[in-house]
Amino acid sequence: MSEQSCFHCGLTIPHNEEINFDEKKFCCTGCKTVYEIFSLNDLTCYYDFEKSPGATPQDIKGKYDFLENETILAKVLEFQEGNTSIVSLNIPHIHCSSCIWILENLNRLQPGINISQVNFPEKKVRITFNSEKVSLKTIVNLLSSIGYEPYISLENYEAGKNKLDRSLTYKAGVAFFCFGNIMLLSFPEYFELKEFWLDNYKPFFRILIFLLALPSFFYSASGYYVSAYHSIRTRMLNIDIPIALGIIVMFIRSTYDMLMDHGPGFFDSLASLVFFMLLGKMFQTKTYSFLSFERDFKSYFPIAVTRINSDASEESVPIYDVLKGNRLLIRNQELIPVDGILISEKAEIDYSFVTGEAVPITKKSGDKIFAGGKQIGKVIEMEVLHSVSQSYLTQLWSNEIFQKKVDQKHKTITDTVSRYFTPILLLIAFAGFGYWIFFDANTAFNVFTAVLIVACPCALALTAPFTFGNILRIMGKQKMYLKNALVIEQLAKVDTIVFDKTGTITTNKKSNILYEGTPLSDENLSLIKNVLRGSNHPLSRMLYDFLPQNKKMKINDFQEITGRGILAFAEGKEIKIGSSTFVESPVSDLSEIEKTGLHIRIENVYYGKFVFQNQYREGLQELFAALSNEYTIKVLSGDNDGEKENLEAILPKNTELIFNQKPEQKLEFIKKLQETGKNVMMVGDGLNDAGALAQSNVGVSVSENVNVFSPACDAILDAGEFSRLNYFLKLSHKAILIIKMSFGLSLLYNVVGLTFAVTGNLLPLVAAIIMPLSTITIVSFVTFMSNYFIARNLR
């Protein structure tokens, strides 16, 4: 009778223990129950992606009762505000597309779960849920009941999951010990010392060599067998299959030779092969972890926060300098960078960056407020509870809610090559073995093993991520901070650049400010300055810094209308600051070209306006001249055309200038360009341009070191490096060139290696040394080329 496999988990069903249900066979009640759960919830598509994708659910009764403890729960949860909670759970069983599908459809299994997102490489699922409708314990029990029991370690949550996995180091150490001793014991046979060694001690030393080879074969190389097994089971062939096959063939052949006294076998080559491959794997792992570190560590972000000192003075400090106990000032639309206690009377916090829910939450004095919320309304003060977790802000920036769907061309190339690489490699190996077996059995086995070992696509797969990662790191050090490596590829496709004017090509650090209108009393100046204190608009910040220091006043109501102005109430008076139409200013002279300014109305009395003679950024004319050679340039502005003549003198001829644009009009302008086939880069200040930045193919936010965190952008450019924008665009083109060159080098490496292996001119040991060397070569080449292009100062 043939063996039966469980429909759910794929394990062999013991004789006479099968459970029949719905015309399907299951190995246990647990697997049958999971199938029933999926059937009742119309989730049987789970089985369409992969055959037998599930795992047998374990009995976990009472195991997760500790999640009812509020203190422990607070440590496990990533975010908790009102009835919205977020948790990231490590799910070791995630292994295929079916796992991803079912875990991202948990909301259909359990009411109260809003959304679940899977991070496949890290085997994690991030779940946003309503804590009033479902508890974390219920979610964990649900996951366990369908075969996806999470791994929860409070030690990890407290220590930050920074512990190193040393298993690879231990395996390499054991392999090195075995390799060294086997080589030492094999010397007499290498030099054919027949008179003494071979006559008296050959059997003993061969058994010793065999015993030393066992730890290397069974323990050190175990990772390759496990990976190959999972690969075959999921029918997704990976490179570990030929490597595992080569090691097994070499071990069997060596054992046969030793038992039949045909020779000492290849145990020395086997041990050295495993050692050098593990060495290469360690190098590759270090490389990947280095890239991951460079991507996530954004402690040098151009994001600052206003700290209130003990003498009541305010200063802008880097976000990573914020310490527990500091008092912070958070303006309208600023991101709350740290967990803290609200000091101000009341605040409205928008947590859509974290939860995707746009409904603001009202907080009162003494309430805890979490990092990631955006302050809406009048300025607030808070006391810091914990120092900033910059990686958390990076996580917000990379939140899937704000991700754009982009073409991952080079990732697709890598995936395609890797997918076909293994079957082609196996075909070459068996063909080579079939040819040589008729001439020389030793050569046939050597060819078979060498082919399987030398042709490794690891270097090929490493080309794109390492190139992008290295360029990402270099740009970061030069104050151009990208959301992820794919932005580099998008930068290389750009053909049209749209610039915002105020705060982007003009600087808010330098400006001549004049007042035109009815003289303002000290009390009115104090009112204006206190209202401006809560705004983040570049003009508001310039005027706030320009006005003299006055007494602090209580702002009863504050509303900043994007693209128009500020409406506030203080000291029982209504204050309007903004555009002429918003303030309803009387027009005195129609022939006068209106200048950029902020108009003032207090208690229905129009006083006048503060006029700004904008200062353009240094190197602006040279930058536009360089960009105009390769890109179409356009300038959008929410201001009037008062600076049109000045801009026309700076910009290249025929540059399109469009004024009086509202935020929604900027977005529509970008959309129309894209509809004509343009790849658009929008460069703005991240305030009024959030919609346009999100719509564009690449959105670049120019930062003057102000804490306005906009996940709508793909890159943050330090304002001091604005003149080097063309340099960063050229560098993105060079990154694509480096990838193409690296692909060519990696393929050449494999072709040459396979040629020598198939012809019998490459020993397995040499192949094992060459394999990690190919990875080292690619990494060295990418690093050299990247630094070469940097050294040439691509300006």
Tab-separated table of N, CA, C and O in Angstrom, residues 163-177 215-216 219-224 227 240 273-289 771:
chain	number	residue	atom	x	y	z
A	163	LYS	N	21.009	40.299	19.611
A	163	LYS	CA	21.926	39.192	19.873
A	163	LYS	C	22.350	38.535	18.574
A	163	LYS	O	21.561	38.352	17.666
A	164	LEU	N	23.607	38.167	18.528
A	164	LEU	CA	24.149	37.571	17.317
A	164	LEU	C	23.836	36.082	17.275
A	164	LEU	O	23.863	35.394	18.288
A	165	ASP	N	23.542	35.580	16.101
A	165	ASP	CA	23.379	34.148	15.907
A	165	ASP	C	24.761	33.580	15.624
A	165	ASP	O	25.338	33.805	14.557
A	166	ARG	N	25.284	32.849	16.603
A	166	ARG	CA	26.661	32.362	16.501
A	166	ARG	C	26.742	30.943	15.937
A	166	ARG	O	27.828	30.370	15.880
A	167	SER	N	25.614	30.378	15.529
A	167	SER	CA	25.624	28.989	15.059
A	167	SER	C	26.532	28.818	13.849
A	167	SER	O	27.244	27.805	13.732
A	168	LEU	N	26.529	29.802	12.953
A	168	LEU	CA	27.377	29.719	11.764
A	168	LEU	C	28.853	29.743	12.161
A	168	LEU	O	29.681	29.024	11.589
A	169	THR	N	29.189	30.550	13.149
A	169	THR	CA	30.579	30.616	13.641
A	169	THR	C	30.991	29.276	14.239
A	169	THR	O	32.115	28.804	14.008
A	170	TYR	N	30.111	28.670	15.034
A	170	TYR	CA	30.422	27.367	15.650
A	170	TYR	C	30.623	26.303	14.572
A	170	TYR	O	31.552	25.484	14.660
A	171	LYS	N	29.758	26.302	13.570
A	171	LYS	CA	29.873	25.311	12.495
A	171	LYS	C	31.181	25.484	11.732
A	171	LYS	O	31.854	24.498	11.404
A	172	ALA	N	31.542	26.742	11.458
A	172	ALA	CA	32.805	27.006	10.754
A	172	ALA	C	34.000	26.581	11.616
A	172	ALA	O	34.993	26.049	11.104
A	173	GLY	N	33.881	26.808	12.927
A	173	GLY	CA	34.962	26.416	13.846
A	173	GLY	C	35.168	24.912	13.872
A	173	GLY	O	36.311	24.425	13.823
A	174	VAL	N	34.056	24.163	13.938
A	174	VAL	CA	34.138	22.690	13.919
A	174	VAL	C	34.728	22.213	12.590
A	174	VAL	O	35.585	21.321	12.558
A	175	ALA	N	34.278	22.824	11.485
A	175	ALA	CA	34.782	22.440	10.156
A	175	ALA	C	36.278	22.707	10.054
A	175	ALA	O	37.019	21.894	9.485
A	176	PHE	N	36.730	23.829	10.611
A	176	PHE	CA	38.167	24.157	10.565
A	176	PHE	C	38.981	23.152	11.384
A	176	PHE	O	40.061	22.710	10.955
A	177	PHE	N	38.467	22.791	12.566
A	177	PHE	CA	39.161	21.813	13.413
A	177	PHE	C	39.295	20.473	12.675
A	177	PHE	O	40.373	19.869	12.641
A	215	PRO	N	31.702	14.994	12.104
A	215	PRO	CA	31.146	16.267	12.596
A	215	PRO	C	31.026	17.311	11.485
A	215	PRO	O	30.063	18.073	11.433
A	216	SER	N	32.021	17.308	10.599
A	216	SER	CA	32.001	18.265	9.493
A	216	SER	C	30.840	17.972	8.547
A	216	SER	O	30.136	18.885	8.101
A	219	TYR	N	27.265	17.943	11.112
A	219	TYR	CA	26.942	19.180	11.857
A	219	TYR	C	27.226	20.442	11.042
A	219	TYR	O	26.336	21.257	10.790
A	220	SER	N	28.481	20.583	10.592
A	220	SER	CA	28.870	21.836	9.924
A	220	SER	C	28.093	22.077	8.635
A	220	SER	O	27.729	23.203	8.306
A	221	ALA	N	27.830	20.993	7.896
A	221	ALA	CA	27.143	21.141	6.603
A	221	ALA	C	25.633	20.991	6.717
A	221	ALA	O	24.924	21.027	5.710
A	222	SER	N	25.116	20.862	7.948
A	222	SER	CA	23.681	20.579	8.135
A	222	SER	C	22.786	21.675	7.557
A	222	SER	O	21.686	21.393	7.071
A	223	GLY	N	23.224	22.916	7.600
A	223	GLY	CA	22.426	24.018	7.071
A	223	GLY	C	22.109	23.859	5.598
A	223	GLY	O	21.005	24.208	5.146
A	224	TYR	N	23.050	23.310	4.857
A	224	TYR	CA	22.840	23.100	3.421
A	224	TYR	C	21.791	22.015	3.175
A	224	TYR	O	20.961	22.130	2.267
A	227	SER	N	18.282	23.461	4.118
A	227	SER	CA	17.850	24.418	3.094
A	227	SER	C	17.450	23.695	1.812
A	227	SER	O	16.435	24.029	1.188
A	240	ASP	N	21.434	25.825	-2.719
A	240	ASP	CA	21.899	24.881	-1.712
A	240	ASP	C	21.677	23.426	-2.133
A	240	ASP	O	22.294	22.515	-1.575
A	273	LEU	N	36.267	21.712	1.950
A	273	LEU	CA	35.179	22.245	1.142
A	273	LEU	C	34.113	22.890	2.038
A	273	LEU	O	33.699	24.033	1.823
A	274	VAL	N	33.696	22.165	3.078
A	274	VAL	CA	32.678	22.678	4.003
A	274	VAL	C	33.190	23.928	4.708
A	274	VAL	O	32.467	24.929	4.840
A	275	PHE	N	34.448	23.899	5.135
A	275	PHE	CA	35.020	25.049	5.842
A	275	PHE	C	35.040	26.297	4.963
A	275	PHE	O	34.600	27.376	5.377
A	276	PHE	N	35.535	26.173	3.734
A	276	PHE	CA	35.641	27.350	2.865
A	276	PHE	C	34.257	27.873	2.441
A	276	PHE	O	34.074	29.075	2.275
A	277	MET	N	33.306	26.968	2.270
A	277	MET	CA	31.956	27.425	1.928
A	277	MET	C	31.320	28.174	3.097
A	277	MET	O	30.646	29.193	2.908
A	278	LEU	N	31.536	27.658	4.312
A	278	LEU	CA	31.006	28.353	5.493
A	278	LEU	C	31.694	29.703	5.684
A	278	LEU	O	31.073	30.678	6.110
A	279	LEU	N	32.977	29.740	5.331
A	279	LEU	CA	33.717	31.002	5.413
A	279	LEU	C	33.114	32.028	4.451
A	279	LEU	O	32.911	33.196	4.801
A	280	GLY	N	32.808	31.556	3.234
A	280	GLY	CA	32.163	32.430	2.254
A	280	GLY	C	30.783	32.872	2.706
A	280	GLY	O	30.380	34.019	2.516
A	281	LYS	N	30.053	31.920	3.350
A	281	LYS	CA	28.715	32.251	3.843
A	281	LYS	C	28.780	33.281	4.965
A	281	LYS	O	27.939	34.189	5.048
A	282	MET	N	29.779	33.148	5.827
A	282	MET	CA	29.966	34.132	6.902
A	282	MET	C	30.254	35.509	6.335
A	282	MET	O	29.722	36.515	6.804
A	283	PHE	N	31.080	35.545	5.302
A	283	PHE	CA	31.401	36.827	4.662
A	283	PHE	C	30.143	37.446	4.059
A	283	PHE	O	29.880	38.638	4.208
A	284	GLN	N	29.348	36.593	3.393
A	284	GLN	CA	28.123	37.083	2.761
A	284	GLN	C	27.123	37.575	3.812
A	284	GLN	O	26.472	38.607	3.652
A	285	THR	N	27.001	36.819	4.916
A	285	THR	CA	26.090	37.219	5.992
A	285	THR	C	26.510	38.553	6.592
A	285	THR	O	25.681	39.425	6.853
A	286	LYS	N	27.824	38.698	6.807
A	286	LYS	CA	28.332	39.968	7.338
A	286	LYS	C	28.032	41.108	6.377
A	286	LYS	O	27.694	42.223	6.782
A	287	THR	N	28.163	40.825	5.082
A	287	THR	CA	27.903	41.847	4.065
A	287	THR	C	26.450	42.284	4.102
A	287	THR	O	26.143	43.472	4.103
A	288	TYR	N	25.542	41.298	4.159
A	288	TYR	CA	24.114	41.622	4.194
A	288	TYR	C	23.739	42.376	5.470
A	288	TYR	O	22.956	43.315	5.437
A	289	SER	N	24.300	41.939	6.612
A	289	SER	CA	23.966	42.621	7.863
A	289	SER	C	24.524	44.035	7.859
A	289	SER	O	23.928	44.959	8.386
A	771	MET	N	34.730	29.683	-4.839
A	771	MET	CA	33.347	30.124	-4.639
A	771	MET	C	33.256	31.368	-3.745
A	771	MET	O	32.683	32.379	-4.153
